[in-house]
Amino acid sequence: MSADTAGIDTLRLTAEEAAGLLERGEVSSAELVAAYRAAIEARDPELHAYLHVTDDEHAGDGGGVPIALKDVITTKGVPTTAGSRILEGYVPVFDSTVAARCKEAGLPLLGKTNLDEFAMGSSTENSGFGPTRNPWDTTRVPGGSSGGSAAVVAAGLAPWSLGTDTGGSVKQPASLCGVVGLRPTWGTVSRYGIVAFASSLDQVGPLAKTVRDCARLYGITAGRDACDSTTVELPAPVELPEREDLRGLRVGVPRELNEVDGIEPGVRERVQEAIRLAEELGAEVGETTLPRSVEYGLACYYLVAPAEASANLARYDGVRYGHRADLNGDGDLTALYERTRWEGFGAEPKRRIMLGTYALSAGYYDAYYGQAQKVRTVIKQEFAAAFEDFDVLLSPTSPTVAFPLGDKVENPLAMYLTDVLTIPPNMAGLPGLSIPCGLSEGLPVGLQILGPQFSENTLFAVGHALERALGFDFVPPRLAA
Ligand code: GLN
């Protein structure tokens, strides 16, 4: 059975229910932490969703609902590796803004979750510390790059977590693990203290079992931060969704986002059913089109993101953080940089650094990076046009359900294609919510709900109404048994 300690069933308990237990004095925060630690001890050895589990001294003295943070989120006194051997042994001396806000809200830190190295990947197999397995089927990936943050929620190893999403890294693992994930509007959540990947795209987002939990955690983390000049004050306070219908809502179904090659039939069927359900709940559903966004989004992303990554990763030089190559007294400073980077970075960051520096080099800059920026503007315009007619757009989050470990590791292009539906809105800086909308071959399917900038409250309202109507059971059957 799944009841852990003090009768707390971490597989089913939502953050909201946990907060209720605390408020009514039915459990203490320490008992909650103990229950999750027991669950971690029992189930994490086979999943490897955590890179680091905190002890009492480092969990903080908060009296709230405990949380897990993706290991790109800087935590004072708690190791932060970004899934990279190059940061092995790095213990930050400061907190990221989001970690500090979680602390201020009283959320004890359970630990740091596994990810693709520097958040580069879609399966968590690029982690420098070994892959995470999907709680629904341990022969499959949990998605990525926030695979650990999705897996801990699905497996009851944390009631909620934070991930980061550059090209889909919250939405896609949420989809593959049957949990809810929000990629917020770019600029709403501080990146101060987040290990940078592609700064014009990176966002921090919550993962949880319910839309209301995601909204709550978004409310804790979002808003202007003086330490990150790209953040803004939220135009409206975060609302916890309550409505159970969708009357008056205009729902657009972008043809290309629903029909691109590679969408599995089971995924398409579940998403079509969810769209019909939206109609039954009172929404007006119509078709729309985003022809160039889907056709060019991925290519555009794979110029912009590696270009920015190549600049952001220049700081790992063996001098200031983590791994330093041992030259045995033989070699100069350049040799130290080269050897450290050769030893410390895995294959994917190396690939991105090469792609990025090439795209940015004199003579190619205009043809690649400059051109990609123009395409990005076109993508923005296409979405803006669609949002003149519709409040939200619906599509699958991922074209496939969770795939077997090892399936795509030898083929970077196949791995990159897993984000074909999440990247276009991200290039436009838009928010997106993924909610589970059923099963295909026994594995969760995610529905992507997209809105214009700062439409998080609308996304929560739509997600909550659909979630209630769908009645998805988020507990993986193999763990419930
Ligand atoms: N899978 C995409 C990539 O590898 C997106 C990753 C992310 O959002 N961090 O770049």
Short mmCIF file of C-alpha atoms and ligand atoms in Angstrom, two decimals:
data_model
loop_
_atom_site.label_atom_id
_atom_site.label_comp_id
_atom_site.label_asym_id
_atom_site.label_seq_id
_atom_site.Cartn_x
_atom_site.Cartn_y
_atom_site.Cartn_z
CA MET A 1 0.00 0.00 0.00
CA SER A 2 1.02 3.55 -0.49
CA ALA A 3 0.23 5.02 2.93
CA ASP A 4 3.58 6.16 4.20
CA THR A 5 3.96 7.63 7.67
CA ALA A 6 1.25 9.13 9.90
CA GLY A 7 -1.30 7.65 7.47
CA ILE A 8 -0.33 10.18 4.79
CA ASP A 9 -0.82 8.78 1.29
CA THR A 10 1.73 10.82 -0.63
CA LEU A 11 0.62 9.27 -3.94
CA ARG A 12 -2.76 10.97 -3.69
CA LEU A 13 -2.21 13.97 -1.46
CA THR A 14 -2.38 17.29 -3.31
CA ALA A 15 -0.59 20.39 -2.04
CA GLU A 16 -3.97 21.95 -1.32
CA GLU A 17 -5.05 18.96 0.76
CA ALA A 18 -1.69 19.01 2.56
CA ALA A 19 -2.18 22.70 3.35
CA GLY A 20 -5.64 21.83 4.71
CA LEU A 21 -4.21 19.13 6.98
CA LEU A 22 -1.66 21.63 8.29
CA GLU A 23 -4.26 24.35 8.83
CA ARG A 24 -6.53 22.05 10.79
CA GLY A 25 -3.57 20.84 12.85
CA GLU A 26 -4.11 17.26 11.68
CA VAL A 27 -0.45 16.87 10.73
CA SER A 28 2.66 18.91 11.33
CA SER A 29 4.98 20.08 8.60
CA ALA A 30 7.67 17.81 10.07
CA GLU A 31 5.31 14.82 9.70
CA LEU A 32 4.68 15.75 6.08
CA VAL A 33 8.40 15.99 5.42
CA ALA A 34 8.91 12.62 7.13
CA ALA A 35 6.19 11.02 5.00
CA TYR A 36 7.77 12.29 1.77
CA ARG A 37 11.22 11.21 2.91
CA ALA A 38 9.88 7.72 3.58
CA ALA A 39 8.31 7.67 0.11
CA ILE A 40 11.59 8.84 -1.40
CA GLU A 41 13.48 6.11 0.39
CA ALA A 42 11.01 3.50 -0.82
CA ARG A 43 10.54 4.59 -4.42
CA ASP A 44 13.38 6.83 -5.54
CA PRO A 45 16.06 4.13 -5.84
CA GLU A 46 14.29 2.75 -8.94
CA LEU A 47 13.26 6.17 -10.32
CA HIS A 48 16.36 8.29 -9.59
CA ALA A 49 14.28 11.45 -9.68
CA TYR A 50 16.31 13.19 -6.97
CA LEU A 51 19.96 14.18 -7.28
CA HIS A 52 20.05 15.36 -3.70
CA VAL A 53 17.74 14.86 -0.72
CA THR A 54 18.06 17.41 2.08
CA ASP A 55 18.49 16.67 5.78
CA ASP A 56 16.73 18.61 8.54
CA GLU A 57 19.42 21.25 8.65
CA HIS A 58 18.96 22.11 4.97
CA ALA A 59 15.23 21.61 4.58
CA GLY A 60 14.65 25.01 6.21
CA ASP A 61 12.41 25.73 9.16
CA GLY A 62 9.22 26.43 7.22
CA GLY A 63 5.92 25.09 8.48
CA GLY A 64 4.26 24.67 5.11
CA VAL A 65 3.83 22.14 2.31
CA PRO A 66 7.22 20.71 1.26
CA ILE A 67 8.60 21.20 -2.24
CA ALA A 68 11.25 19.83 -4.61
CA LEU A 69 13.30 22.08 -6.90
CA LYS A 70 14.91 21.29 -10.24
CA ASP A 71 18.65 21.24 -9.83
CA VAL A 72 19.19 24.34 -11.98
CA ILE A 73 17.61 26.37 -9.18
CA THR A 74 20.32 27.79 -6.94
CA THR A 75 19.86 26.86 -3.27
CA LYS A 76 22.05 28.26 -0.52
CA GLY A 77 24.06 25.54 1.19
CA VAL A 78 22.47 22.79 -0.93
CA PRO A 79 24.38 21.34 -3.91
CA THR A 80 23.27 22.66 -7.31
CA THR A 81 24.67 20.82 -10.33
CA ALA A 82 22.39 21.61 -13.29
CA GLY A 83 22.77 17.89 -14.03
CA SER A 84 26.35 18.52 -15.12
CA ARG A 85 29.59 16.97 -13.95
CA ILE A 86 31.17 20.37 -14.49
CA LEU A 87 29.23 21.66 -11.47
CA GLU A 88 29.78 18.59 -9.32
CA GLY A 89 30.56 19.65 -5.78
CA TYR A 90 29.29 23.23 -6.23
CA VAL A 91 27.46 24.43 -3.11
CA PRO A 92 26.00 27.89 -3.70
CA VAL A 93 26.40 30.66 -1.14
CA PHE A 94 23.11 32.34 -2.09
CA ASP A 95 19.49 31.50 -2.88
CA SER A 96 17.82 32.08 -6.23
CA THR A 97 14.83 34.38 -5.94
CA VAL A 98 12.37 31.51 -6.44
CA ALA A 99 14.07 29.40 -3.76
CA ALA A 100 13.98 32.40 -1.42
CA ARG A 101 10.28 32.98 -2.15
CA CYS A 102 9.49 29.33 -1.42
CA LYS A 103 11.38 29.67 1.87
CA GLU A 104 9.53 32.88 2.76
CA ALA A 105 6.26 31.05 2.06
CA GLY A 106 7.38 28.42 4.58
CA LEU A 107 7.86 25.53 2.12
CA PRO A 108 10.44 23.02 3.39
CA LEU A 109 12.88 21.86 0.71
CA LEU A 110 12.78 18.09 0.15
CA GLY A 111 15.58 18.04 -2.38
CA LYS A 112 16.88 18.81 -5.85
CA THR A 113 15.55 16.96 -8.88
CA ASN A 114 17.29 15.37 -11.83
CA LEU A 115 17.33 16.94 -15.29
CA ASP A 116 19.05 16.89 -18.65
CA GLU A 117 22.45 18.55 -18.34
CA PHE A 118 21.94 22.33 -18.33
CA ALA A 119 18.28 21.63 -19.21
CA MET A 120 19.30 20.52 -22.71
CA GLY A 121 17.13 17.59 -23.64
CA SER A 122 13.67 16.04 -23.61
CA SER A 123 14.11 12.79 -21.70
CA THR A 124 16.42 13.42 -18.70
CA GLU A 125 18.80 10.91 -20.32
CA ASN A 126 21.32 13.72 -20.87
CA SER A 127 21.82 14.05 -17.11
CA GLY A 128 25.47 13.72 -16.13
CA PHE A 129 24.28 11.60 -13.20
CA GLY A 130 22.15 8.95 -14.93
CA PRO A 131 18.55 9.06 -16.20
CA THR A 132 15.28 9.30 -14.29
CA ARG A 133 12.62 6.68 -15.00
CA ASN A 134 8.93 7.29 -15.62
CA PRO A 135 6.77 6.34 -12.60
CA TRP A 136 4.11 4.96 -14.99
CA ASP A 137 6.54 2.56 -16.64
CA THR A 138 10.16 2.40 -15.50
CA THR A 139 11.35 1.24 -18.93
CA ARG A 140 10.32 4.68 -20.24
CA VAL A 141 11.60 8.23 -19.91
CA PRO A 142 9.80 10.85 -17.80
CA GLY A 143 10.39 13.50 -20.46
CA GLY A 144 12.70 16.42 -19.96
CA SER A 145 14.45 18.46 -19.19
CA SER A 146 12.50 18.79 -15.89
CA GLY A 147 11.98 15.00 -15.83
CA GLY A 148 12.88 14.69 -12.15
CA SER A 149 10.46 17.45 -11.16
CA ALA A 150 7.62 15.73 -13.05
CA ALA A 151 8.49 12.24 -11.78
CA VAL A 152 8.59 13.26 -8.10
CA VAL A 153 5.06 14.67 -8.33
CA ALA A 154 3.72 11.64 -10.22
CA ALA A 155 5.32 9.19 -7.79
CA GLY A 156 4.27 11.01 -4.61
CA LEU A 157 7.85 11.98 -3.75
CA ALA A 158 6.86 15.66 -3.45
CA PRO A 159 3.41 17.29 -3.58
CA TRP A 160 4.67 19.95 -5.98
CA SER A 161 7.88 21.09 -7.60
CA LEU A 162 9.48 23.75 -9.73
CA GLY A 163 11.04 23.16 -13.12
CA THR A 164 12.26 25.38 -15.90
CA ASP A 165 10.94 25.60 -19.44
CA THR A 166 12.97 26.95 -22.35
CA GLY A 167 11.52 24.97 -25.25
CA GLY A 168 9.02 22.80 -23.39
CA SER A 169 10.85 21.46 -20.37
CA VAL A 170 7.98 21.85 -17.89
CA LYS A 171 5.06 21.14 -20.22
CA GLN A 172 6.51 18.05 -21.94
CA PRO A 173 7.59 16.09 -18.81
CA ALA A 174 4.29 17.05 -17.14
CA SER A 175 2.55 15.51 -20.14
CA LEU A 176 4.65 12.33 -20.10
CA CYS A 177 4.22 11.82 -16.33
CA GLY A 178 0.49 12.59 -16.11
CA VAL A 179 0.81 15.75 -14.00
CA VAL A 180 -0.01 19.43 -14.49
CA GLY A 181 2.73 21.88 -15.54
CA LEU A 182 2.76 25.58 -16.30
CA ARG A 183 5.23 27.43 -18.45
CA PRO A 184 4.50 31.04 -17.43
CA THR A 185 4.68 34.14 -19.61
CA TRP A 186 8.33 35.09 -20.14
CA GLY A 187 9.14 37.83 -17.64
CA THR A 188 6.70 36.86 -14.90
CA VAL A 189 9.00 34.68 -12.77
CA SER A 190 12.50 35.75 -11.73
CA ARG A 191 15.49 33.91 -13.20
CA TYR A 192 17.89 35.35 -10.62
CA GLY A 193 19.93 32.35 -9.51
CA ILE A 194 18.66 30.01 -12.24
CA VAL A 195 21.51 28.34 -14.12
CA ALA A 196 21.08 30.05 -17.48
CA PHE A 197 20.51 28.08 -20.68
CA ALA A 198 18.88 30.39 -23.29
CA SER A 199 18.02 33.62 -21.55
CA SER A 200 15.47 34.97 -24.02
CA LEU A 201 13.43 31.78 -23.49
CA ASP A 202 14.11 30.42 -19.98
CA GLN A 203 11.22 30.51 -17.50
CA VAL A 204 10.61 28.86 -14.12
CA GLY A 205 7.32 26.99 -13.83
CA PRO A 206 5.38 24.87 -11.32
CA LEU A 207 4.44 21.18 -11.58
CA ALA A 208 1.73 19.64 -9.41
CA LYS A 209 -1.13 17.14 -9.38
CA THR A 210 -3.82 19.77 -9.93
CA VAL A 211 -4.28 23.05 -11.74
CA ARG A 212 -5.15 24.80 -8.47
CA ASP A 213 -1.86 23.66 -6.93
CA CYS A 214 0.02 25.00 -9.97
CA ALA A 215 -1.79 28.32 -9.64
CA ARG A 216 -0.92 28.53 -5.96
CA LEU A 217 2.77 27.85 -6.57
CA TYR A 218 2.83 30.28 -9.49
CA GLY A 219 1.38 32.88 -7.13
CA ILE A 220 4.17 32.22 -4.61
CA THR A 221 6.97 32.54 -7.17
CA ALA A 222 5.80 35.13 -9.72
CA GLY A 223 6.14 38.90 -9.80
CA ARG A 224 8.69 41.65 -10.18
CA ASP A 225 12.15 41.01 -8.76
CA ALA A 226 14.72 43.80 -8.50
CA CYS A 227 17.46 41.19 -9.10
CA ASP A 228 16.08 40.25 -12.56
CA SER A 229 15.46 43.27 -14.77
CA THR A 230 13.43 41.17 -17.24
CA THR A 231 10.65 40.66 -14.69
CA VAL A 232 7.44 42.67 -14.52
CA GLU A 233 4.77 43.25 -11.93
CA LEU A 234 1.86 40.87 -12.65
CA PRO A 235 -0.99 42.81 -14.27
CA ALA A 236 -3.51 41.01 -12.04
CA PRO A 237 -3.29 38.91 -8.88
CA VAL A 238 -3.20 35.14 -9.39
CA GLU A 239 -6.70 33.68 -9.01
CA LEU A 240 -7.32 30.15 -7.80
CA PRO A 241 -9.73 28.73 -10.37
CA GLU A 242 -13.21 27.68 -9.27
CA ARG A 243 -15.52 27.75 -12.26
CA GLU A 244 -16.64 24.42 -13.61
CA ASP A 245 -17.88 25.52 -17.02
CA LEU A 246 -16.40 27.27 -20.05
CA ARG A 247 -19.38 29.36 -21.15
CA GLY A 248 -18.40 32.35 -23.22
CA LEU A 249 -14.88 31.09 -23.87
CA ARG A 250 -13.55 31.07 -27.44
CA VAL A 251 -11.35 28.03 -28.03
CA GLY A 252 -9.17 27.85 -31.13
CA VAL A 253 -7.79 24.63 -32.55
CA PRO A 254 -4.69 25.45 -34.62
CA ARG A 255 -4.65 22.99 -37.49
CA GLU A 256 -0.88 22.56 -37.70
CA LEU A 257 -0.37 22.11 -33.95
CA ASN A 258 -2.92 19.29 -34.10
CA GLU A 259 -1.93 17.66 -37.35
CA VAL A 260 1.84 17.86 -37.64
CA ASP A 261 3.52 14.59 -38.69
CA GLY A 262 4.42 12.33 -35.82
CA ILE A 263 1.42 12.84 -33.55
CA GLU A 264 0.44 9.37 -32.35
CA PRO A 265 -3.16 8.35 -33.09
CA GLY A 266 -3.89 7.73 -29.39
CA VAL A 267 -2.64 11.20 -28.51
CA ARG A 268 -4.75 12.80 -31.24
CA GLU A 269 -7.88 10.95 -30.07
CA ARG A 270 -7.52 11.96 -26.41
CA VAL A 271 -6.95 15.59 -27.39
CA GLN A 272 -9.93 15.59 -29.77
CA GLU A 273 -12.07 14.20 -26.95
CA ALA A 274 -10.86 16.98 -24.64
CA ILE A 275 -11.74 19.57 -27.29
CA ARG A 276 -15.26 18.08 -27.58
CA LEU A 277 -15.51 18.22 -23.80
CA ALA A 278 -14.61 21.92 -23.87
CA GLU A 279 -17.52 22.39 -26.24
CA GLU A 280 -19.86 20.48 -23.93
CA LEU A 281 -18.75 22.75 -21.08
CA GLY A 282 -19.99 25.72 -23.08
CA ALA A 283 -16.94 26.88 -25.05
CA GLU A 284 -17.24 28.03 -28.66
CA VAL A 285 -14.74 25.97 -30.62
CA GLY A 286 -13.29 27.00 -33.98
CA GLU A 287 -10.38 26.12 -36.22
CA THR A 288 -7.39 28.41 -36.73
CA THR A 289 -4.00 28.25 -38.38
CA LEU A 290 -0.34 28.93 -37.49
CA PRO A 291 1.35 27.79 -40.68
CA ARG A 292 4.82 29.25 -40.34
CA SER A 293 5.15 28.89 -36.56
CA VAL A 294 4.98 25.14 -36.71
CA GLU A 295 6.96 24.80 -39.92
CA TYR A 296 9.88 27.00 -38.81
CA GLY A 297 9.60 27.04 -35.01
CA LEU A 298 11.96 24.17 -34.32
CA ALA A 299 14.66 25.32 -36.75
CA CYS A 300 14.44 28.82 -35.37
CA TYR A 301 14.73 27.54 -31.78
CA TYR A 302 17.79 25.45 -32.62
CA LEU A 303 19.59 28.57 -33.76
CA VAL A 304 18.49 30.94 -31.00
CA ALA A 305 18.79 28.55 -28.03
CA PRO A 306 22.28 27.16 -28.82
CA ALA A 307 23.53 30.68 -29.67
CA GLU A 308 22.49 31.95 -26.26
CA ALA A 309 23.67 28.74 -24.57
CA SER A 310 27.13 29.08 -26.07
CA ALA A 311 27.42 32.51 -24.45
CA ASN A 312 25.90 31.42 -21.12
CA LEU A 313 28.13 28.34 -20.83
CA ALA A 314 31.33 30.33 -21.34
CA ARG A 315 31.51 30.94 -17.59
CA TYR A 316 32.32 27.31 -16.75
CA ASP A 317 36.08 27.54 -16.99
CA GLY A 318 37.37 25.56 -14.02
CA VAL A 319 38.27 28.70 -12.13
CA ARG A 320 35.15 29.80 -10.32
CA TYR A 321 32.83 26.83 -9.93
CA GLY A 322 32.75 23.05 -9.71
CA HIS A 323 35.06 20.80 -11.65
CA ARG A 324 38.66 21.82 -12.37
CA ALA A 325 40.90 19.66 -14.56
CA ASP A 326 44.12 18.42 -13.02
CA LEU A 327 46.91 19.42 -15.40
CA ASN A 328 49.65 17.93 -13.22
CA GLY A 329 51.58 21.16 -13.54
CA ASP A 330 51.70 20.76 -17.30
CA GLY A 331 49.83 23.46 -19.25
CA ASP A 332 48.78 27.10 -19.19
CA LEU A 333 45.48 28.84 -18.47
CA THR A 334 44.06 28.02 -21.92
CA ALA A 335 44.88 24.37 -21.35
CA LEU A 336 43.03 24.53 -18.01
CA TYR A 337 39.92 25.96 -19.70
CA GLU A 338 40.02 23.43 -22.51
CA ARG A 339 40.65 20.38 -20.38
CA THR A 340 38.07 21.40 -17.77
CA ARG A 341 35.38 21.96 -20.39
CA TRP A 342 36.31 18.79 -22.27
CA GLU A 343 36.06 16.72 -19.11
CA GLY A 344 33.11 18.48 -17.49
CA PHE A 345 30.56 18.92 -20.27
CA GLY A 346 28.60 16.00 -21.70
CA ALA A 347 27.90 15.47 -25.40
CA GLU A 348 24.75 17.62 -25.65
CA PRO A 349 26.17 20.86 -24.19
CA LYS A 350 29.23 20.37 -26.40
CA ARG A 351 26.97 19.96 -29.44
CA ARG A 352 25.03 23.12 -28.52
CA ILE A 353 28.19 25.16 -27.88
CA MET A 354 29.47 24.20 -31.33
CA LEU A 355 26.13 24.94 -33.03
CA GLY A 356 25.81 28.23 -31.18
CA THR A 357 29.29 29.57 -31.71
CA TYR A 358 29.00 28.68 -35.40
CA ALA A 359 25.67 30.48 -35.75
CA LEU A 360 27.12 33.56 -34.04
CA SER A 361 30.43 33.68 -35.88
CA ALA A 362 31.29 36.64 -38.10
CA GLY A 363 30.06 36.03 -41.62
CA TYR A 364 27.26 33.67 -40.49
CA TYR A 365 25.59 35.87 -37.90
CA ASP A 366 23.10 37.53 -40.25
CA ALA A 367 22.32 34.36 -42.17
CA TYR A 368 21.60 32.29 -39.04
CA TYR A 369 21.06 34.18 -35.79
CA GLY A 370 19.76 37.35 -37.48
CA GLN A 371 17.41 35.37 -39.71
CA ALA A 372 16.14 33.32 -36.76
CA GLN A 373 15.28 36.53 -34.88
CA LYS A 374 13.19 37.67 -37.84
CA VAL A 375 11.38 34.33 -37.99
CA ARG A 376 10.71 34.72 -34.30
CA THR A 377 8.90 37.97 -34.98
CA VAL A 378 6.76 36.22 -37.59
CA ILE A 379 5.85 33.51 -35.06
CA LYS A 380 4.84 36.18 -32.55
CA GLN A 381 2.63 37.84 -35.14
CA GLU A 382 0.93 34.59 -36.10
CA PHE A 383 0.01 33.84 -32.50
CA ALA A 384 -1.13 37.43 -31.95
CA ALA A 385 -3.46 37.11 -34.96
CA ALA A 386 -4.91 33.82 -33.62
CA PHE A 387 -5.56 35.45 -30.24
CA GLU A 388 -7.63 38.17 -31.90
CA ASP A 389 -10.26 35.50 -32.51
CA PHE A 390 -9.69 33.11 -29.62
CA ASP A 391 -9.06 33.28 -25.86
CA VAL A 392 -7.09 30.05 -25.75
CA LEU A 393 -5.66 27.52 -28.21
CA LEU A 394 -5.63 23.75 -27.66
CA SER A 395 -3.27 21.06 -28.95
CA PRO A 396 -1.39 18.02 -27.71
CA THR A 397 1.59 18.96 -25.50
CA SER A 398 3.81 16.20 -26.83
CA PRO A 399 3.26 14.32 -30.11
CA THR A 400 3.89 11.04 -28.29
CA VAL A 401 3.42 9.39 -24.93
CA ALA A 402 6.51 8.51 -22.86
CA PHE A 403 9.01 6.68 -25.07
CA PRO A 404 11.40 3.86 -24.04
CA LEU A 405 14.74 4.79 -22.50
CA GLY A 406 17.45 4.70 -25.15
CA ASP A 407 14.97 5.15 -28.02
CA LYS A 408 16.22 8.55 -29.18
CA VAL A 409 19.61 9.04 -27.53
CA GLU A 410 21.57 8.25 -30.69
CA ASN A 411 19.42 10.55 -32.82
CA PRO A 412 19.47 14.20 -31.70
CA LEU A 413 17.00 15.26 -34.40
CA ALA A 414 14.39 12.71 -33.25
CA MET A 415 14.89 14.00 -29.69
CA TYR A 416 14.53 17.63 -30.84
CA LEU A 417 11.26 16.79 -32.63
CA THR A 418 9.59 15.84 -29.35
CA ASP A 419 9.24 19.59 -28.67
CA VAL A 420 7.67 20.52 -31.99
CA LEU A 421 4.38 21.54 -30.32
CA THR A 422 5.79 23.35 -27.27
CA ILE A 423 8.53 25.38 -28.96
CA PRO A 424 6.44 27.70 -31.20
CA PRO A 425 4.49 29.35 -28.33
CA ASN A 426 7.69 29.55 -26.28
CA MET A 427 9.43 31.43 -29.10
CA ALA A 428 6.61 33.98 -28.81
CA GLY A 429 7.08 34.29 -25.00
CA LEU A 430 3.59 32.89 -24.37
CA PRO A 431 2.33 30.98 -21.35
CA GLY A 432 1.12 27.39 -21.67
CA LEU A 433 -0.44 24.88 -19.33
CA SER A 434 -0.27 21.12 -19.79
CA ILE A 435 -2.93 18.98 -18.11
CA PRO A 436 -3.37 15.22 -18.38
CA CYS A 437 -6.33 14.37 -20.64
CA GLY A 438 -6.39 10.58 -20.60
CA LEU A 439 -4.32 7.55 -21.48
CA SER A 440 -3.00 6.03 -24.67
CA GLU A 441 -1.63 2.51 -24.36
CA GLY A 442 -1.79 2.94 -20.59
CA LEU A 443 0.39 6.07 -20.62
CA PRO A 444 -0.65 9.68 -19.94
CA VAL A 445 -1.47 12.13 -22.73
CA GLY A 446 -1.07 15.88 -22.15
CA LEU A 447 -3.32 18.67 -23.43
CA GLN A 448 -1.53 21.97 -24.11
CA ILE A 449 -3.61 25.08 -23.33
CA LEU A 450 -2.07 28.26 -24.75
CA GLY A 451 -3.03 31.87 -24.19
CA PRO A 452 -1.72 35.37 -24.88
CA GLN A 453 0.88 36.98 -22.61
CA PHE A 454 -0.25 37.29 -18.97
CA SER A 455 -3.31 35.07 -19.51
CA GLU A 456 -2.33 32.65 -16.71
CA ASN A 457 -5.62 33.16 -14.87
CA THR A 458 -7.53 32.17 -18.02
CA LEU A 459 -5.32 29.11 -18.49
CA PHE A 460 -5.97 28.08 -14.89
CA ALA A 461 -9.72 28.55 -15.32
CA VAL A 462 -9.82 26.47 -18.51
CA GLY A 463 -7.45 23.85 -17.10
CA HIS A 464 -9.43 23.51 -13.89
CA ALA A 465 -12.81 23.13 -15.62
CA LEU A 466 -11.42 20.52 -18.01
CA GLU A 467 -9.54 18.73 -15.23
CA ARG A 468 -12.75 18.35 -13.25
CA ALA A 469 -14.72 17.15 -16.24
CA LEU A 470 -11.99 14.73 -17.35
CA GLY A 471 -11.55 13.17 -13.91
CA PHE A 472 -8.06 11.88 -14.74
CA ASP A 473 -6.56 9.62 -12.07
CA PHE A 474 -3.01 10.89 -11.61
CA VAL A 475 -1.76 7.88 -9.61
CA PRO A 476 0.32 5.51 -11.75
CA PRO A 477 -1.44 2.11 -11.47
CA ARG A 478 1.79 0.20 -10.85
CA LEU A 479 2.36 2.28 -7.70
CA ALA A 480 -1.26 2.19 -6.52
CA ALA A 481 -1.31 -1.61 -6.52
N1 GLN B 1 14.13 19.87 -25.28
C1 GLN B 1 14.45 21.24 -25.57
C2 GLN B 1 15.95 21.40 -25.66
O1 GLN B 1 16.61 20.43 -25.59
C3 GLN B 1 13.88 22.15 -24.53
C4 GLN B 1 14.62 22.10 -23.25
C5 GLN B 1 14.12 23.07 -22.23
O2 GLN B 1 13.01 23.60 -22.33
N2 GLN B 1 14.95 23.36 -21.28
O3 GLN B 1 16.45 22.46 -25.82
#
